[in-house]
PDB file of C-alpha atoms in Angstrom:
ATOM      1  CA  UNK A 171    -128.082 -56.661  62.601  1.00  0.00           C
ATOM      2  CA  UNK A 172    -127.240 -57.113  66.307  1.00  0.00           C
ATOM      3  CA  UNK A 173    -125.140 -54.207  67.584  1.00  0.00           C
ATOM      4  CA  UNK A 174    -124.874 -55.450  71.173  1.00  0.00           C
ATOM      5  CA  UNK A 175    -126.952 -56.973  73.955  1.00  0.00           C
ATOM      6  CA  UNK A 176    -127.565 -54.385  76.708  1.00  0.00           C
ATOM      7  CA  UNK A 177    -129.098 -57.105  78.902  1.00  0.00           C
ATOM      8  CA  UNK A 178    -126.013 -59.337  78.537  1.00  0.00           C
ATOM      9  CA  UNK A 179    -128.191 -62.413  78.345  1.00  0.00           C
ATOM     10  CA  UNK A 180    -125.125 -64.490  77.527  1.00  0.00           C
ATOM     11  CA  UNK A 181    -123.833 -64.153  81.122  1.00  0.00           C
ATOM     12  CA  UNK A 182    -125.493 -67.409  82.193  1.00  0.00           C
ATOM     13  CA  UNK A 183    -123.249 -69.268  79.719  1.00  0.00           C
ATOM     14  CA  UNK A 184    -120.014 -67.458  80.578  1.00  0.00           C
ATOM     15  CA  UNK A 185    -117.093 -69.420  82.029  1.00  0.00           C
ATOM     16  CA  UNK A 186    -116.558 -66.753  84.701  1.00  0.00           C
ATOM     17  CA  UNK A 187    -119.949 -67.416  86.322  1.00  0.00           C
ATOM     18  CA  UNK A 188    -118.339 -70.064  88.548  1.00  0.00           C
ATOM     19  CA  UNK A 189    -115.154 -68.059  89.259  1.00  0.00           C
ATOM     20  CA  UNK A 190    -114.746 -65.458  92.010  1.00  0.00           C
ATOM     21  CA  UNK A 191    -115.003 -61.965  90.464  1.00  0.00           C
ATOM     22  CA  UNK A 192    -111.842 -60.768  92.256  1.00  0.00           C
ATOM     23  CA  UNK A 193    -109.736 -62.899  89.904  1.00  0.00           C
ATOM     24  CA  UNK A 194    -110.620 -60.489  87.078  1.00  0.00           C
ATOM     25  CA  UNK A 195    -109.706 -57.246  88.866  1.00  0.00           C
ATOM     26  CA  UNK A 196    -106.272 -56.032  89.967  1.00  0.00           C
ATOM     27  CA  UNK A 197    -106.335 -54.526  93.495  1.00  0.00           C
ATOM     28  CA  UNK A 198    -105.121 -51.093  92.411  1.00  0.00           C
ATOM     29  CA  UNK A 199    -106.206 -51.131  88.765  1.00  0.00           C
ATOM     30  CA  UNK A 200    -104.021 -49.114  86.409  1.00  0.00           C
ATOM     31  CA  UNK A 201    -103.574 -45.738  84.805  1.00  0.00           C
ATOM     32  CA  UNK A 202    -105.350 -46.326  81.524  1.00  0.00           C
ATOM     33  CA  UNK A 203    -103.021 -44.225  79.393  1.00  0.00           C
ATOM     34  CA  UNK A 204     -99.906 -46.228  80.280  1.00  0.00           C
ATOM     35  CA  UNK A 205     -98.854 -49.869  80.502  1.00  0.00           C
ATOM     36  CA  UNK A 206     -99.819 -51.539  83.811  1.00  0.00           C
ATOM     37  CA  UNK A 207     -97.408 -52.663  86.506  1.00  0.00           C
ATOM     38  CA  UNK A 208     -95.977 -56.164  86.161  1.00  0.00           C
ATOM     39  CA  UNK A 209     -98.034 -57.614  89.042  1.00  0.00           C
ATOM     40  CA  UNK A 210    -101.213 -56.085  87.625  1.00  0.00           C
ATOM     41  CA  UNK A 211    -100.496 -57.498  84.182  1.00  0.00           C
ATOM     42  CA  UNK A 212     -99.926 -60.970  85.672  1.00  0.00           C
ATOM     43  CA  UNK A 213    -103.355 -60.899  87.386  1.00  0.00           C
ATOM     44  CA  UNK A 214    -104.972 -59.862  84.113  1.00  0.00           C
ATOM     45  CA  UNK A 215    -103.102 -62.494  82.091  1.00  0.00           C
ATOM     46  CA  UNK A 216    -104.244 -65.228  84.473  1.00  0.00           C
ATOM     47  CA  UNK A 217    -107.837 -64.042  84.107  1.00  0.00           C
ATOM     48  CA  UNK A 218    -107.562 -64.018  80.313  1.00  0.00           C
ATOM     49  CA  UNK A 219    -106.755 -67.750  80.367  1.00  0.00           C
ATOM     50  CA  UNK A 220    -110.297 -68.298  81.668  1.00  0.00           C
ATOM     51  CA  UNK A 221    -111.716 -66.012  78.979  1.00  0.00           C
ATOM     52  CA  UNK A 222    -109.935 -67.796  76.126  1.00  0.00           C
ATOM     53  CA  UNK A 223    -112.001 -70.970  76.668  1.00  0.00           C
ATOM     54  CA  UNK A 224    -115.302 -69.153  77.222  1.00  0.00           C
ATOM     55  CA  UNK A 225    -118.179 -70.046  74.832  1.00  0.00           C
ATOM     56  CA  UNK A 226    -119.405 -66.423  74.831  1.00  0.00           C
ATOM     57  CA  UNK A 227    -116.029 -64.695  74.461  1.00  0.00           C
ATOM     58  CA  UNK A 228    -117.042 -62.733  71.353  1.00  0.00           C
ATOM     59  CA  UNK A 229    -120.352 -61.552  72.808  1.00  0.00           C
ATOM     60  CA  UNK A 230    -118.646 -60.480  76.031  1.00  0.00           C
ATOM     61  CA  UNK A 231    -115.928 -58.573  74.163  1.00  0.00           C
ATOM     62  CA  UNK A 232    -118.557 -56.882  71.996  1.00  0.00           C
ATOM     63  CA  UNK A 233    -120.766 -55.768  74.896  1.00  0.00           C
ATOM     64  CA  UNK A 234    -118.162 -54.728  77.512  1.00  0.00           C
ATOM     65  CA  UNK A 235    -115.992 -52.295  75.554  1.00  0.00           C
ATOM     66  CA  UNK A 236    -117.230 -49.523  77.863  1.00  0.00           C
ATOM     67  CA  UNK A 237    -116.249 -51.287  81.107  1.00  0.00           C
ATOM     68  CA  UNK A 238    -113.618 -49.213  82.883  1.00  0.00           C
ATOM     69  CA  UNK A 239    -112.123 -51.847  85.183  1.00  0.00           C
ATOM     70  CA  UNK A 240    -111.008 -55.469  85.095  1.00  0.00           C
ATOM     71  CA  UNK A 241    -110.806 -58.156  82.419  1.00  0.00           C
ATOM     72  CA  UNK A 242    -113.817 -58.670  80.126  1.00  0.00           C
ATOM     73  CA  UNK A 243    -113.970 -60.686  76.936  1.00  0.00           C
ATOM     74  CA  UNK A 244    -110.272 -61.485  77.131  1.00  0.00           C
ATOM     75  CA  UNK A 245    -109.307 -57.792  77.176  1.00  0.00           C
ATOM     76  CA  UNK A 246    -107.971 -55.882  80.168  1.00  0.00           C
ATOM     77  CA  UNK A 247    -108.899 -52.300  81.001  1.00  0.00           C
ATOM     78  CA  UNK A 248    -105.771 -50.872  79.322  1.00  0.00           C
ATOM     79  CA  UNK A 249    -106.556 -52.743  76.079  1.00  0.00           C
ATOM     80  CA  UNK A 250    -110.167 -51.531  76.103  1.00  0.00           C
ATOM     81  CA  UNK A 251    -108.940 -47.990  76.675  1.00  0.00           C
ATOM     82  CA  UNK A 252    -106.679 -48.305  73.636  1.00  0.00           C
ATOM     83  CA  UNK A 253    -109.586 -49.669  71.582  1.00  0.00           C
ATOM     84  CA  UNK A 254    -111.741 -46.676  72.539  1.00  0.00           C
ATOM     85  CA  UNK A 255    -108.867 -44.317  71.659  1.00  0.00           C
ATOM     86  CA  UNK A 256    -108.641 -45.885  68.199  1.00  0.00           C
ATOM     87  CA  UNK A 257    -112.327 -45.179  67.704  1.00  0.00           C
ATOM     88  CA  UNK A 258    -111.774 -41.558  68.729  1.00  0.00           C
ATOM     89  CA  UNK A 259    -109.007 -41.284  66.129  1.00  0.00           C
ATOM     90  CA  UNK A 260    -111.424 -42.330  63.389  1.00  0.00           C
ATOM     91  CA  UNK A 261    -111.397 -46.149  63.288  1.00  0.00           C
ATOM     92  CA  UNK A 262    -115.205 -46.114  63.151  1.00  0.00           C
ATOM     93  CA  UNK A 263    -115.058 -44.456  59.724  1.00  0.00           C
ATOM     94  CA  UNK A 264    -113.834 -47.780  58.308  1.00  0.00           C
ATOM     95  CA  UNK A 265    -117.025 -49.526  59.407  1.00  0.00           C
ATOM     96  CA  UNK A 266    -119.483 -50.509  56.647  1.00  0.00           C
ATOM     97  CA  UNK A 267    -122.006 -47.761  55.937  1.00  0.00           C
ATOM     98  CA  UNK A 268    -124.903 -49.926  57.128  1.00  0.00           C
ATOM     99  CA  UNK A 269    -123.199 -50.458  60.494  1.00  0.00           C
ATOM    100  CA  UNK A 270    -122.553 -46.731  60.908  1.00  0.00           C
ATOM    101  CA  UNK A 271    -126.189 -45.920  60.164  1.00  0.00           C
ATOM    102  CA  UNK A 272    -127.521 -48.604  62.519  1.00  0.00           C
ATOM    103  CA  UNK A 273    -125.354 -47.276  65.339  1.00  0.00           C
ATOM    104  CA  UNK A 274    -126.362 -43.694  64.592  1.00  0.00           C
ATOM    105  CA  UNK A 275    -130.051 -44.607  64.702  1.00  0.00           C
ATOM    106  CA  UNK A 276    -129.668 -46.541  67.956  1.00  0.00           C
ATOM    107  CA  UNK A 277    -127.637 -43.796  69.642  1.00  0.00           C
ATOM    108  CA  UNK A 278    -130.210 -41.177  68.617  1.00  0.00           C
ATOM    109  CA  UNK A 279    -132.881 -43.271  70.341  1.00  0.00           C
ATOM    110  CA  UNK A 280    -130.817 -43.528  73.512  1.00  0.00           C
ATOM    111  CA  UNK A 281    -130.374 -39.762  73.562  1.00  0.00           C
ATOM    112  CA  UNK A 282    -134.142 -39.380  73.325  1.00  0.00           C
ATOM    113  CA  UNK A 283    -134.381 -41.505  76.473  1.00  0.00           C
ATOM    114  CA  UNK A 284    -132.926 -40.673  79.870  1.00  0.00           C
ATOM    115  CA  UNK A 285    -129.352 -41.885  79.411  1.00  0.00           C
ATOM    116  CA  UNK A 286    -126.552 -39.348  79.806  1.00  0.00           C
ATOM    117  CA  UNK A 287    -123.548 -39.341  77.475  1.00  0.00           C
ATOM    118  CA  UNK A 288    -121.500 -40.998  80.221  1.00  0.00           C
ATOM    119  CA  UNK A 289    -124.055 -43.787  80.613  1.00  0.00           C
ATOM    120  CA  UNK A 290    -124.156 -44.304  76.848  1.00  0.00           C
ATOM    121  CA  UNK A 291    -120.375 -44.590  76.810  1.00  0.00           C
ATOM    122  CA  UNK A 292    -120.420 -47.244  79.553  1.00  0.00           C
ATOM    123  CA  UNK A 293    -123.245 -49.150  77.852  1.00  0.00           C
ATOM    124  CA  UNK A 294    -121.941 -49.088  74.254  1.00  0.00           C
ATOM    125  CA  UNK A 295    -118.215 -48.515  74.680  1.00  0.00           C
ATOM    126  CA  UNK A 296    -118.377 -45.640  72.185  1.00  0.00           C
ATOM    127  CA  UNK A 297    -116.637 -42.376  73.155  1.00  0.00           C
ATOM    128  CA  UNK A 298    -118.902 -39.310  73.196  1.00  0.00           C
ATOM    129  CA  UNK A 299    -117.273 -37.746  70.127  1.00  0.00           C
ATOM    130  CA  UNK A 300    -117.838 -40.959  68.149  1.00  0.00           C
ATOM    131  CA  UNK A 301    -121.478 -41.222  69.254  1.00  0.00           C
ATOM    132  CA  UNK A 302    -122.119 -37.626  68.229  1.00  0.00           C
ATOM    133  CA  UNK A 303    -120.524 -38.203  64.819  1.00  0.00           C
ATOM    134  CA  UNK A 304    -122.576 -41.366  64.211  1.00  0.00           C
ATOM    135  CA  UNK A 305    -125.813 -39.581  65.105  1.00  0.00           C
ATOM    136  CA  UNK A 306    -124.960 -36.764  62.681  1.00  0.00           C
ATOM    137  CA  UNK A 307    -124.177 -39.356  60.011  1.00  0.00           C
ATOM    138  CA  UNK A 308    -127.581 -41.002  60.467  1.00  0.00           C
ATOM    139  CA  UNK A 309    -129.453 -37.694  60.560  1.00  0.00           C
ATOM    140  CA  UNK A 310    -127.756 -36.577  57.331  1.00  0.00           C
ATOM    141  CA  UNK A 311    -128.705 -39.878  55.698  1.00  0.00           C
ATOM    142  CA  UNK A 312    -132.327 -39.451  56.798  1.00  0.00           C
ATOM    143  CA  UNK A 313    -132.468 -35.917  55.419  1.00  0.00           C
ATOM    144  CA  UNK A 314    -130.990 -37.080  52.126  1.00  0.00           C
ATOM    145  CA  UNK A 315    -133.531 -39.882  51.825  1.00  0.00           C
ATOM    146  CA  UNK A 316    -136.427 -37.507  52.432  1.00  0.00           C
ATOM    147  CA  UNK A 317    -135.026 -34.943  50.018  1.00  0.00           C
ATOM    148  CA  UNK A 318    -135.005 -37.477  47.186  1.00  0.00           C
ATOM    149  CA  UNK A 319    -138.771 -37.905  47.235  1.00  0.00           C
ATOM    150  CA  UNK A 320    -140.200 -34.697  48.725  1.00  0.00           C
ATOM    151  CA  UNK A 321    -139.414 -31.420  50.362  1.00  0.00           C
ATOM    152  CA  UNK A 322    -137.291 -31.847  53.452  1.00  0.00           C
ATOM    153  CA  UNK A 323    -139.395 -31.499  56.592  1.00  0.00           C
ATOM    154  CA  UNK A 324    -138.664 -31.919  60.254  1.00  0.00           C
ATOM    155  CA  UNK A 325    -139.279 -35.545  61.208  1.00  0.00           C
ATOM    156  CA  UNK A 326    -139.598 -36.723  64.788  1.00  0.00           C
ATOM    157  CA  UNK A 327    -137.124 -39.326  65.935  1.00  0.00           C
ATOM    158  CA  UNK A 328    -138.502 -42.832  66.512  1.00  0.00           C
ATOM    159  CA  UNK A 329    -139.989 -43.509  69.909  1.00  0.00           C
ATOM    160  CA  UNK A 330    -137.225 -44.422  72.341  1.00  0.00           C
ATOM    161  CA  UNK A 331    -137.078 -48.047  73.482  1.00  0.00           C
ATOM    162  CA  UNK A 332    -137.751 -49.024  77.057  1.00  0.00           C
ATOM    163  CA  UNK A 333    -134.318 -48.748  78.627  1.00  0.00           C
ATOM    164  CA  UNK A 334    -135.179 -48.980  82.322  1.00  0.00           C
ATOM    165  CA  UNK A 335    -134.547 -52.491  83.551  1.00  0.00           C
ATOM    166  CA  UNK A 336    -137.164 -53.953  85.915  1.00  0.00           C
ATOM    167  CA  UNK A 337    -136.243 -54.524  89.540  1.00  0.00           C
ATOM    168  CA  UNK A 338    -136.023 -58.168  90.711  1.00  0.00           C
ATOM    169  CA  UNK A 339    -139.158 -59.524  92.358  1.00  0.00           C
ATOM    170  CA  UNK A 340    -137.171 -61.086  95.219  1.00  0.00           C
ATOM    171  CA  UNK A 341    -135.106 -59.245  97.865  1.00  0.00           C
ATOM    172  CA  UNK A 342    -131.311 -59.120  97.796  1.00  0.00           C
ATOM    173  CA  UNK A 343    -128.866 -59.176 100.705  1.00  0.00           C
ATOM    174  CA  UNK A 344    -128.537 -55.452 101.476  1.00  0.00           C
ATOM    175  CA  UNK A 345    -131.143 -52.670 101.592  1.00  0.00           C
ATOM    176  CA  UNK A 346    -132.402 -52.072  98.082  1.00  0.00           C
ATOM    177  CA  UNK A 347    -132.084 -52.594  94.339  1.00  0.00           C
ATOM    178  CA  UNK A 348    -130.427 -49.846  92.279  1.00  0.00           C
ATOM    179  CA  UNK A 349    -130.372 -49.153  88.533  1.00  0.00           C
ATOM    180  CA  UNK A 350    -126.682 -48.487  87.938  1.00  0.00           C
ATOM    181  CA  UNK A 351    -125.479 -47.745  84.370  1.00  0.00           C
ATOM    182  CA  UNK A 352    -128.231 -49.829  82.802  1.00  0.00           C
ATOM    183  CA  UNK A 353    -127.777 -52.798  85.177  1.00  0.00           C
ATOM    184  CA  UNK A 354    -129.357 -53.746  88.513  1.00  0.00           C
ATOM    185  CA  UNK A 355    -127.122 -53.667  91.603  1.00  0.00           C
ATOM    186  CA  UNK A 356    -127.705 -54.560  95.258  1.00  0.00           C
ATOM    187  CA  UNK A 357    -126.956 -51.581  97.505  1.00  0.00           C
ATOM    188  CA  UNK A 358    -126.704 -50.239 101.042  1.00  0.00           C
ATOM    189  CA  UNK A 359    -128.723 -47.142 101.977  1.00  0.00           C
ATOM    190  CA  UNK A 360    -126.684 -44.009 102.802  1.00  0.00           C
ATOM    191  CA  UNK A 361    -129.210 -41.159 102.921  1.00  0.00           C
ATOM    192  CA  UNK A 362    -131.673 -38.995 100.937  1.00  0.00           C
ATOM    193  CA  UNK A 363    -131.529 -35.434  99.699  1.00  0.00           C
ATOM    194  CA  UNK A 364    -133.872 -33.110 101.556  1.00  0.00           C
ATOM    195  CA  UNK A 365    -136.466 -33.129  98.760  1.00  0.00           C
ATOM    196  CA  UNK A 366    -136.281 -36.918  98.378  1.00  0.00           C
ATOM    197  CA  UNK A 367    -135.399 -36.702  94.670  1.00  0.00           C
ATOM    198  CA  UNK A 368    -131.986 -38.351  95.114  1.00  0.00           C
ATOM    199  CA  UNK A 369    -130.948 -41.371  97.177  1.00  0.00           C
ATOM    200  CA  UNK A 370    -127.385 -42.022  98.275  1.00  0.00           C
ATOM    201  CA  UNK A 371    -126.455 -45.714  97.970  1.00  0.00           C
ATOM    202  CA  UNK A 372    -123.340 -47.839  98.278  1.00  0.00           C
ATOM    203  CA  UNK A 373    -122.926 -50.371  95.468  1.00  0.00           C
ATOM    204  CA  UNK A 374    -120.107 -52.617  94.291  1.00  0.00           C
ATOM    205  CA  UNK A 375    -118.160 -51.889  91.112  1.00  0.00           C
ATOM    206  CA  UNK A 376    -114.909 -53.180  89.682  1.00  0.00           C
ATOM    207  CA  UNK A 377    -112.928 -50.710  91.764  1.00  0.00           C
ATOM    208  CA  UNK A 378    -114.589 -51.611  95.063  1.00  0.00           C
ATOM    209  CA  UNK A 379    -117.571 -50.270  96.989  1.00  0.00           C
ATOM    210  CA  UNK A 380    -118.680 -46.949  95.546  1.00  0.00           C
ATOM    211  CA  UNK A 381    -121.037 -44.449  97.205  1.00  0.00           C
ATOM    212  CA  UNK A 382    -123.016 -42.275  94.802  1.00  0.00           C
ATOM    213  CA  UNK A 383    -126.371 -40.570  94.336  1.00  0.00           C
ATOM    214  CA  UNK A 384    -129.183 -42.080  92.257  1.00  0.00           C
ATOM    215  CA  UNK A 385    -132.524 -40.666  91.239  1.00  0.00           C
ATOM    216  CA  UNK A 386    -135.225 -41.914  93.592  1.00  0.00           C
ATOM    217  CA  UNK A 387    -137.051 -43.682  90.757  1.00  0.00           C
ATOM    218  CA  UNK A 388    -133.920 -45.804  90.186  1.00  0.00           C
ATOM    219  CA  UNK A 389    -133.945 -47.223  93.737  1.00  0.00           C
ATOM    220  CA  UNK A 390    -136.367 -49.769  95.181  1.00  0.00           C
ATOM    221  CA  UNK A 391    -136.016 -50.741  98.829  1.00  0.00           C
ATOM    222  CA  UNK A 392    -136.821 -54.283  99.899  1.00  0.00           C
ATOM    223  CA  UNK A 393    -135.388 -53.650 103.387  1.00  0.00           C
ATOM    224  CA  UNK A 394    -136.387 -50.044 104.281  1.00  0.00           C
ATOM    225  CA  UNK A 395    -134.060 -48.175 106.630  1.00  0.00           C
ATOM    226  CA  UNK A 396    -134.548 -45.135 108.897  1.00  0.00           C
ATOM    227  CA  UNK A 397    -134.365 -42.119 106.603  1.00  0.00           C
ATOM    228  CA  UNK A 398    -131.853 -39.310 107.069  1.00  0.00           C
ATOM    229  CA  UNK A 399    -130.946 -36.259 105.017  1.00  0.00           C
ATOM    230  CA  UNK A 400    -127.551 -35.742 103.353  1.00  0.00           C
ATOM    231  CA  UNK A 401    -126.376 -32.818 101.172  1.00  0.00           C
ATOM    232  CA  UNK A 402    -125.665 -33.389  97.473  1.00  0.00           C
ATOM    233  CA  UNK A 403    -122.970 -30.944  96.374  1.00  0.00           C
ATOM    234  CA  UNK A 404    -122.776 -30.565  92.613  1.00  0.00           C
ATOM    235  CA  UNK A 405    -126.252 -31.930  92.117  1.00  0.00           C
ATOM    236  CA  UNK A 406    -126.928 -31.998  88.332  1.00  0.00           C
ATOM    237  CA  UNK A 407    -129.458 -29.619  86.846  1.00  0.00           C
ATOM    238  CA  UNK A 408    -129.555 -31.447  83.490  1.00  0.00           C
ATOM    239  CA  UNK A 409    -129.291 -35.038  82.265  1.00  0.00           C
ATOM    240  CA  UNK A 410    -125.922 -34.409  80.647  1.00  0.00           C
ATOM    241  CA  UNK A 411    -124.195 -33.615  83.965  1.00  0.00           C
ATOM    242  CA  UNK A 412    -122.519 -36.715  85.403  1.00  0.00           C
ATOM    243  CA  UNK A 413    -123.429 -37.948  88.873  1.00  0.00           C
ATOM    244  CA  UNK A 414    -120.827 -37.348  91.588  1.00  0.00           C
ATOM    245  CA  UNK A 415    -119.208 -40.456  93.040  1.00  0.00           C
ATOM    246  CA  UNK A 416    -116.351 -41.436  95.318  1.00  0.00           C
ATOM    247  CA  UNK A 417    -114.819 -44.702  96.441  1.00  0.00           C
ATOM    248  CA  UNK A 418    -115.817 -45.841  99.879  1.00  0.00           C
TER     249      UNK A 418
END
């Protein structure tokens, strides 16, 4: 059973690969909990016309439910927000049991890796409360299975999969490659923390150029720049604390 493709290997066959990305993003975006402005909706509707003839429409829609901005898989950001809200209200409980258990198992593996809840939400499109419920559902199933044949004992979770994507072998057009929410982005250097554990980079997202901090292991420079120190206010002490970010 294929839950989703975190590598999005279908992108090479997508109709949008030959279209400028700006056609899929409204300049000012929208407030997700309300209907968009008329001009924003028109931009999205025009983009959806491209999606409707795409050979990988279903795969794109399946794998981009967590995207916060723009049109993906024929759905705009307001529609994806509504879909995530339906999951929060319990729509996932109507899934077949096998699908619930497969998701629970996969999410448990991700939590054993280095992904935060926010990163899991962006990657899978599942709200945190839904992910937690699916993990509990899988763990309860595992305990029940063990209890049917022997005394219940603590079992280690399966080894987590390799979730860190390799950096490209060739240089980009800026300063360095960055692992950003499970994908590789090309970024501009904007400073280090004093201990060198965090690197401040500027990368592009659907809402424009965003400056944020990344762990040093998630940055590889192909065009090294003079190093300077910048403060990191609100620096996380645990994996579950989201990284600070602001729009450039």
